[in-house]
PDB file of C-alpha atoms in Angstrom:
ATOM      1  CA  MET A   1       0.043  -0.071   0.202  1.00 32.00           C
ATOM      2  CA  ILE A   2       1.328   3.509  -0.842  1.00 38.00           C
ATOM      3  CA  SER A   3       1.191   5.856   2.093  1.00 38.00           C
ATOM      4  CA  GLU A   4       0.140   9.290   1.522  1.00 38.00           C
ATOM      5  CA  GLU A   5       3.452  10.508   2.279  1.00 45.00           C
ATOM      6  CA  HIS A   6       5.064   8.745  -0.639  1.00 48.00           C
ATOM      7  CA  ASN A   7       2.084   9.624  -2.903  1.00 58.00           C
ATOM      8  CA  SER A   8       2.616  13.288  -2.095  1.00 86.00           C
ATOM      9  CA  ILE A   9       6.271  13.194  -3.706  1.00 93.00           C
ATOM     10  CA  PRO A  10       6.252  14.999  -6.793  1.00 96.00           C
ATOM     11  CA  SER A  11       6.947  12.857  -9.710  1.00 97.00           C
ATOM     12  CA  ILE A  12       9.655  13.598 -12.413  1.00 98.00           C
ATOM     13  CA  ASN A  13      10.100  14.928 -15.709  1.00 98.00           C
ATOM     14  CA  GLY A  14      13.093  15.034 -17.655  1.00 98.00           C
ATOM     15  CA  LEU A  15      14.687  18.325 -19.534  1.00 98.00           C
ATOM     16  CA  VAL A  16      17.352  18.388 -21.901  1.00 96.00           C
ATOM     17  CA  LEU A  17      19.027  21.685 -22.074  1.00 93.00           C
ATOM     18  CA  ALA A  18      19.886  22.542 -25.754  1.00 87.00           C
ATOM     19  CA  GLY A  19      19.035  25.885 -26.530  1.00 60.00           C
ATOM     20  CA  GLY A  20      22.634  27.422 -26.308  1.00 58.00           C
ATOM     21  CA  LYS A  21      24.050  29.393 -29.156  1.00 52.00           C
ATOM     22  CA  SER A  22      27.598  27.133 -28.685  1.00 49.00           C
ATOM     23  CA  ARG A  23      29.813  30.176 -29.439  1.00 50.00           C
ATOM     24  CA  ARG A  24      32.707  28.572 -27.916  1.00 48.00           C
ATOM     25  CA  MET A  25      32.139  25.661 -29.687  1.00 48.00           C
ATOM     26  CA  GLY A  26      31.752  26.916 -33.297  1.00 45.00           C
ATOM     27  CA  THR A  27      29.112  24.544 -33.987  1.00 54.00           C
ATOM     28  CA  ALA A  28      25.990  23.508 -32.674  1.00 63.00           C
ATOM     29  CA  LYS A  29      26.616  21.268 -29.483  1.00 59.00           C
ATOM     30  CA  ASP A  30      22.912  19.620 -29.363  1.00 59.00           C
ATOM     31  CA  LEU A  31      23.615  18.372 -32.899  1.00 58.00           C
ATOM     32  CA  LEU A  32      26.986  16.903 -32.396  1.00 57.00           C
ATOM     33  CA  HIS A  33      27.003  13.047 -32.808  1.00 57.00           C
ATOM     34  CA  TRP A  34      28.778  11.379 -29.716  1.00 58.00           C
ATOM     35  CA  HIS A  35      26.555   8.383 -29.604  1.00 59.00           C
ATOM     36  CA  GLY A  36      25.566   7.616 -33.191  1.00 71.00           C
ATOM     37  CA  LYS A  37      22.868  10.628 -33.095  1.00 80.00           C
ATOM     38  CA  GLU A  38      22.319  14.100 -32.305  1.00 85.00           C
ATOM     39  CA  GLN A  39      23.220  14.595 -28.559  1.00 84.00           C
ATOM     40  CA  ARG A  40      19.941  16.324 -27.732  1.00 89.00           C
ATOM     41  CA  TYR A  41      18.294  13.307 -28.735  1.00 92.00           C
ATOM     42  CA  PHE A  42      20.680  10.952 -26.983  1.00 91.00           C
ATOM     43  CA  ALA A  43      20.423  12.733 -23.886  1.00 93.00           C
ATOM     44  CA  ALA A  44      16.611  12.631 -24.004  1.00 95.00           C
ATOM     45  CA  ASP A  45      16.618   8.842 -24.376  1.00 95.00           C
ATOM     46  CA  LEU A  46      18.925   8.523 -21.545  1.00 95.00           C
ATOM     47  CA  LEU A  47      16.409  10.367 -19.189  1.00 97.00           C
ATOM     48  CA  ALA A  48      13.512   8.602 -20.403  1.00 96.00           C
ATOM     49  CA  SER A  49      13.661   5.449 -18.574  1.00 92.00           C
ATOM     50  CA  PHE A  50      13.923   7.653 -15.174  1.00 96.00           C
ATOM     51  CA  CYS A  51      11.096  10.348 -16.146  1.00 97.00           C
ATOM     52  CA  ASP A  52       7.479  10.247 -16.698  1.00 96.00           C
ATOM     53  CA  GLU A  53       7.933  12.662 -19.876  1.00 97.00           C
ATOM     54  CA  VAL A  54      11.047  14.146 -21.211  1.00 98.00           C
ATOM     55  CA  PHE A  55      11.069  17.472 -22.965  1.00 97.00           C
ATOM     56  CA  ILE A  56      14.179  19.067 -24.883  1.00 95.00           C
ATOM     57  CA  SER A  57      14.390  22.865 -24.181  1.00 92.00           C
ATOM     58  CA  CYS A  58      15.190  24.817 -27.218  1.00 85.00           C
ATOM     59  CA  ARG A  59      14.966  28.236 -29.171  1.00 81.00           C
ATOM     60  CA  GLN A  60      11.883  28.620 -31.377  1.00 83.00           C
ATOM     61  CA  ASP A  61      14.287  28.707 -34.208  1.00 81.00           C
ATOM     62  CA  GLN A  62      15.606  25.215 -33.372  1.00 79.00           C
ATOM     63  CA  LEU A  63      12.134  23.888 -33.999  1.00 84.00           C
ATOM     64  CA  GLU A  64      12.484  23.562 -38.092  1.00 83.00           C
ATOM     65  CA  ASP A  65      14.653  20.206 -38.087  1.00 82.00           C
ATOM     66  CA  PHE A  66      12.961  18.974 -34.889  1.00 85.00           C
ATOM     67  CA  ASP A  67      12.120  15.201 -34.729  1.00 86.00           C
ATOM     68  CA  GLU A  68       8.518  14.970 -34.058  1.00 89.00           C
ATOM     69  CA  GLU A  69       9.112  11.690 -31.888  1.00 92.00           C
ATOM     70  CA  TYR A  70      10.681  14.155 -29.114  1.00 93.00           C
ATOM     71  CA  ASN A  71       8.893  16.950 -27.247  1.00 95.00           C
ATOM     72  CA  ALA A  72      10.281  20.388 -27.588  1.00 94.00           C
ATOM     73  CA  LEU A  73       9.712  22.819 -24.805  1.00 94.00           C
ATOM     74  CA  THR A  74      10.445  26.201 -26.007  1.00 91.00           C
ATOM     75  CA  ASP A  75      11.625  28.910 -23.375  1.00 86.00           C
ATOM     76  CA  THR A  76       9.068  31.530 -21.970  1.00 84.00           C
ATOM     77  CA  PHE A  77      11.689  33.297 -20.227  1.00 86.00           C
ATOM     78  CA  LEU A  78      13.969  34.518 -22.758  1.00 78.00           C
ATOM     79  CA  ASN A  79      17.689  35.097 -23.443  1.00 82.00           C
ATOM     80  CA  MET A  80      18.717  33.803 -19.819  1.00 86.00           C
ATOM     81  CA  GLY A  81      20.464  30.734 -20.872  1.00 87.00           C
ATOM     82  CA  PRO A  82      20.057  27.612 -18.786  1.00 91.00           C
ATOM     83  CA  PHE A  83      18.403  29.567 -16.037  1.00 94.00           C
ATOM     84  CA  GLY A  84      15.411  30.362 -18.584  1.00 93.00           C
ATOM     85  CA  GLY A  85      15.069  26.724 -19.400  1.00 93.00           C
ATOM     86  CA  ILE A  86      14.776  25.692 -16.042  1.00 96.00           C
ATOM     87  CA  LEU A  87      12.264  28.438 -15.283  1.00 95.00           C
ATOM     88  CA  SER A  88      10.184  27.764 -18.258  1.00 95.00           C
ATOM     89  CA  ALA A  89      10.018  24.052 -17.547  1.00 96.00           C
ATOM     90  CA  LEU A  90       9.226  24.531 -13.765  1.00 97.00           C
ATOM     91  CA  ARG A  91       6.206  26.785 -15.020  1.00 96.00           C
ATOM     92  CA  SER A  92       4.960  24.657 -17.671  1.00 96.00           C
ATOM     93  CA  GLN A  93       3.959  21.934 -15.043  1.00 96.00           C
ATOM     94  CA  ARG A  94       4.274  23.348 -11.538  1.00 95.00           C
ATOM     95  CA  ASP A  95       3.444  19.977  -9.817  1.00 96.00           C
ATOM     96  CA  LYS A  96       6.545  18.447 -11.281  1.00 97.00           C
ATOM     97  CA  ALA A  97      10.102  18.071 -10.118  1.00 98.00           C
ATOM     98  CA  TRP A  98      12.527  18.172 -13.127  1.00 98.00           C
ATOM     99  CA  LEU A  99      15.650  16.248 -13.799  1.00 98.00           C
ATOM    100  CA  VAL A 100      17.615  18.737 -15.768  1.00 97.00           C
ATOM    101  CA  VAL A 101      20.654  17.546 -17.801  1.00 95.00           C
ATOM    102  CA  ALA A 102      22.669  20.003 -20.071  1.00 92.00           C
ATOM    103  CA  CYS A 103      23.447  18.517 -23.935  1.00 87.00           C
ATOM    104  CA  ASP A 104      27.177  19.206 -23.636  1.00 86.00           C
ATOM    105  CA  MET A 105      27.470  16.593 -21.222  1.00 86.00           C
ATOM    106  CA  PRO A 106      28.493  13.676 -23.880  1.00 87.00           C
ATOM    107  CA  LEU A 107      30.022  11.445 -20.917  1.00 84.00           C
ATOM    108  CA  MET A 108      27.005  11.257 -18.724  1.00 89.00           C
ATOM    109  CA  ASP A 109      25.740   7.915 -17.919  1.00 92.00           C
ATOM    110  CA  GLU A 110      22.639   6.066 -16.700  1.00 94.00           C
ATOM    111  CA  LYS A 111      24.445   5.247 -13.225  1.00 96.00           C
ATOM    112  CA  SER A 112      25.054   8.793 -12.329  1.00 96.00           C
ATOM    113  CA  LEU A 113      21.471   9.516 -13.118  1.00 96.00           C
ATOM    114  CA  GLN A 114      20.246   6.740 -11.067  1.00 97.00           C
ATOM    115  CA  ILE A 115      22.335   7.576  -8.141  1.00 97.00           C
ATOM    116  CA  LEU A 116      21.072  10.996  -8.095  1.00 97.00           C
ATOM    117  CA  LEU A 117      17.606  10.031  -8.242  1.00 97.00           C
ATOM    118  CA  GLU A 118      17.981   7.084  -5.586  1.00 97.00           C
ATOM    119  CA  SER A 119      19.685   9.932  -3.435  1.00 98.00           C
ATOM    120  CA  ARG A 120      16.950  12.417  -4.039  1.00 98.00           C
ATOM    121  CA  ASP A 121      15.504  14.353  -1.194  1.00 97.00           C
ATOM    122  CA  PRO A 122      12.300  15.915  -2.155  1.00 97.00           C
ATOM    123  CA  GLU A 123      12.252  17.850   1.019  1.00 96.00           C
ATOM    124  CA  LYS A 124      15.179  20.154  -0.329  1.00 97.00           C
ATOM    125  CA  VAL A 125      14.921  22.531  -2.979  1.00 97.00           C
ATOM    126  CA  ALA A 126      17.209  20.611  -5.360  1.00 98.00           C
ATOM    127  CA  THR A 127      19.586  17.390  -5.537  1.00 98.00           C
ATOM    128  CA  THR A 128      22.751  17.928  -7.391  1.00 98.00           C
ATOM    129  CA  TYR A 129      26.130  16.670  -7.827  1.00 97.00           C
ATOM    130  CA  LYS A 130      29.393  18.579  -6.564  1.00 96.00           C
ATOM    131  CA  SER A 131      31.308  19.638  -9.641  1.00 93.00           C
ATOM    132  CA  PRO A 132      34.899  17.673  -9.672  1.00 89.00           C
ATOM    133  CA  PHE A 133      36.173  20.879 -11.483  1.00 88.00           C
ATOM    134  CA  ASP A 134      35.441  23.507  -9.205  1.00 91.00           C
ATOM    135  CA  GLY A 135      33.951  22.071  -6.084  1.00 93.00           C
ATOM    136  CA  LEU A 136      30.865  23.766  -6.368  1.00 95.00           C
ATOM    137  CA  PRO A 137      27.105  22.230  -7.253  1.00 96.00           C
ATOM    138  CA  GLU A 138      26.372  21.712 -10.812  1.00 94.00           C
ATOM    139  CA  PRO A 139      22.995  23.047 -11.806  1.00 92.00           C
ATOM    140  CA  LEU A 140      23.197  21.414 -15.271  1.00 91.00           C
ATOM    141  CA  ILE A 141      22.670  17.786 -13.644  1.00 95.00           C
ATOM    142  CA  THR A 142      20.224  18.526 -10.863  1.00 97.00           C
ATOM    143  CA  ILE A 143      16.788  17.386  -9.732  1.00 98.00           C
ATOM    144  CA  TRP A 144      15.002  20.567  -9.143  1.00 98.00           C
ATOM    145  CA  GLU A 145      11.894  20.195  -7.070  1.00 98.00           C
ATOM    146  CA  PRO A 146       8.776  22.237  -7.615  1.00 97.00           C
ATOM    147  CA  LYS A 147       9.488  24.641  -4.410  1.00 97.00           C
ATOM    148  CA  SER A 148      12.681  25.715  -6.432  1.00 97.00           C
ATOM    149  CA  TYR A 149      10.268  27.740  -8.675  1.00 97.00           C
ATOM    150  CA  PRO A 150       9.503  30.729  -6.493  1.00 96.00           C
ATOM    151  CA  LEU A 151      13.094  30.710  -5.507  1.00 96.00           C
ATOM    152  CA  LEU A 152      14.551  31.086  -8.974  1.00 96.00           C
ATOM    153  CA  LEU A 153      11.820  33.474  -9.431  1.00 96.00           C
ATOM    154  CA  ASN A 154      13.396  35.575  -6.335  1.00 96.00           C
ATOM    155  CA  PHE A 155      16.846  35.589  -7.856  1.00 96.00           C
ATOM    156  CA  LEU A 156      15.477  36.759 -11.106  1.00 95.00           C
ATOM    157  CA  GLY A 157      13.797  39.521  -9.453  1.00 95.00           C
ATOM    158  CA  ILE A 158      17.089  40.923  -7.922  1.00 95.00           C
ATOM    159  CA  GLY A 159      18.723  40.405 -11.300  1.00 94.00           C
ATOM    160  CA  ASN A 160      20.693  37.320 -10.768  1.00 94.00           C
ATOM    161  CA  THR A 161      20.090  34.357 -13.482  1.00 94.00           C
ATOM    162  CA  CYS A 162      23.060  32.125 -12.327  1.00 95.00           C
ATOM    163  CA  PRO A 163      21.136  28.741 -11.357  1.00 95.00           C
ATOM    164  CA  ARG A 164      24.168  27.624  -9.632  1.00 95.00           C
ATOM    165  CA  LYS A 165      24.006  30.739  -6.961  1.00 96.00           C
ATOM    166  CA  VAL A 166      20.166  29.617  -6.379  1.00 96.00           C
ATOM    167  CA  LEU A 167      21.863  26.129  -5.583  1.00 97.00           C
ATOM    168  CA  ILE A 168      24.666  27.590  -3.367  1.00 97.00           C
ATOM    169  CA  ASN A 169      22.149  30.067  -1.477  1.00 96.00           C
ATOM    170  CA  SER A 170      19.532  27.279  -1.127  1.00 96.00           C
ATOM    171  CA  ASP A 171      18.492  24.107   0.638  1.00 97.00           C
ATOM    172  CA  THR A 172      20.164  21.754  -1.773  1.00 98.00           C
ATOM    173  CA  LEU A 173      21.546  18.205  -1.418  1.00 98.00           C
ATOM    174  CA  ILE A 174      24.854  17.940  -2.909  1.00 98.00           C
ATOM    175  CA  LEU A 175      26.492  14.534  -3.782  1.00 98.00           C
ATOM    176  CA  GLU A 176      29.946  13.663  -4.434  1.00 96.00           C
ATOM    177  CA  PRO A 177      29.926  12.002  -8.168  1.00 95.00           C
ATOM    178  CA  HIS A 178      30.741   8.533  -8.434  1.00 91.00           C
ATOM    179  CA  ASN A 179      31.851   8.842 -12.054  1.00 91.00           C
ATOM    180  CA  PRO A 180      33.605  12.587 -11.963  1.00 90.00           C
ATOM    181  CA  ASP A 181      33.993  12.176 -16.018  1.00 87.00           C
ATOM    182  CA  ALA A 182      30.244  12.078 -16.325  1.00 86.00           C
ATOM    183  CA  LEU A 183      29.906  15.595 -15.211  1.00 87.00           C
ATOM    184  CA  MET A 184      32.393  16.998 -17.659  1.00 83.00           C
ATOM    185  CA  ASN A 185      30.945  19.669 -19.897  1.00 78.00           C
ATOM    186  CA  VAL A 186      32.248  20.039 -23.273  1.00 71.00           C
ATOM    187  CA  ASN A 187      32.335  23.914 -24.828  1.00 66.00           C
ATOM    188  CA  THR A 188      35.014  24.057 -27.032  1.00 66.00           C
ATOM    189  CA  PRO A 189      36.838  22.071 -29.576  1.00 60.00           C
ATOM    190  CA  GLU A 190      39.774  21.200 -26.953  1.00 66.00           C
ATOM    191  CA  GLU A 191      37.657  19.764 -24.514  1.00 64.00           C
ATOM    192  CA  ALA A 192      35.655  18.045 -27.357  1.00 63.00           C
ATOM    193  CA  GLU A 193      38.973  16.165 -28.511  1.00 64.00           C
ATOM    194  CA  LYS A 194      39.277  15.257 -24.678  1.00 63.00           C
ATOM    195  CA  ALA A 195      35.940  13.665 -24.616  1.00 57.00           C
ATOM    196  CA  HIS A 196      36.287  11.827 -27.700  1.00 56.00           C
ATOM    197  CA  LYS A 197      39.491  10.269 -26.615  1.00 65.00           C
ATOM    198  CA  PHE A 198      37.716   9.434 -23.564  1.00 64.00           C
ATOM    199  CA  LEU A 199      34.940   7.785 -25.377  1.00 64.00           C
ATOM    200  CA  LYS A 200      37.140   5.839 -27.460  1.00 63.00           C
ATOM    201  CA  LYS A 201      38.894   4.193 -24.194  1.00 65.00           C
ATOM    202  CA  GLN A 202      35.557   2.866 -23.445  1.00 60.00           C
TER     203      GLN A 202
END
């Protein structure tokens, strides 16, 4: 029998952040083929087994060549980068928690997602990993609970659109990553080369 307490835990949607302009990379990061398909779709497939629904956060102009088998979620908070994508998702389904993953993490694996979900504390604002690169919480692989929405709006109201600062200044559960490499952000051609070498070893 499911208890009322268990029943009240928000279920989880997935969100792939894929709306960036990829200026440092010089080519669209969401369209790169790391695993035999566009990374935005690979990341969505990775989230699918863990989430009720999965959406790909993108700009309006990215819908031209969008695969209809996937759900697009265009920003309602514009020109704010990941912050706007996260806010737009929370606003679209206010009763859901959102497992957010950036499309520029080609080394992300199922085990890292599973551990994050198993460790989730829905009483917190968010559950996330500590970045192995700077020791700070990593907002681009995070479970954002419904209660994070008003907090994000408060930060927006004071002109701060950094999701990491929301995690730092809120009641956040921060986990040590079991696979630090999975949290590698690939934003430049040099980082892409490093990621390619890592994938070849697997």
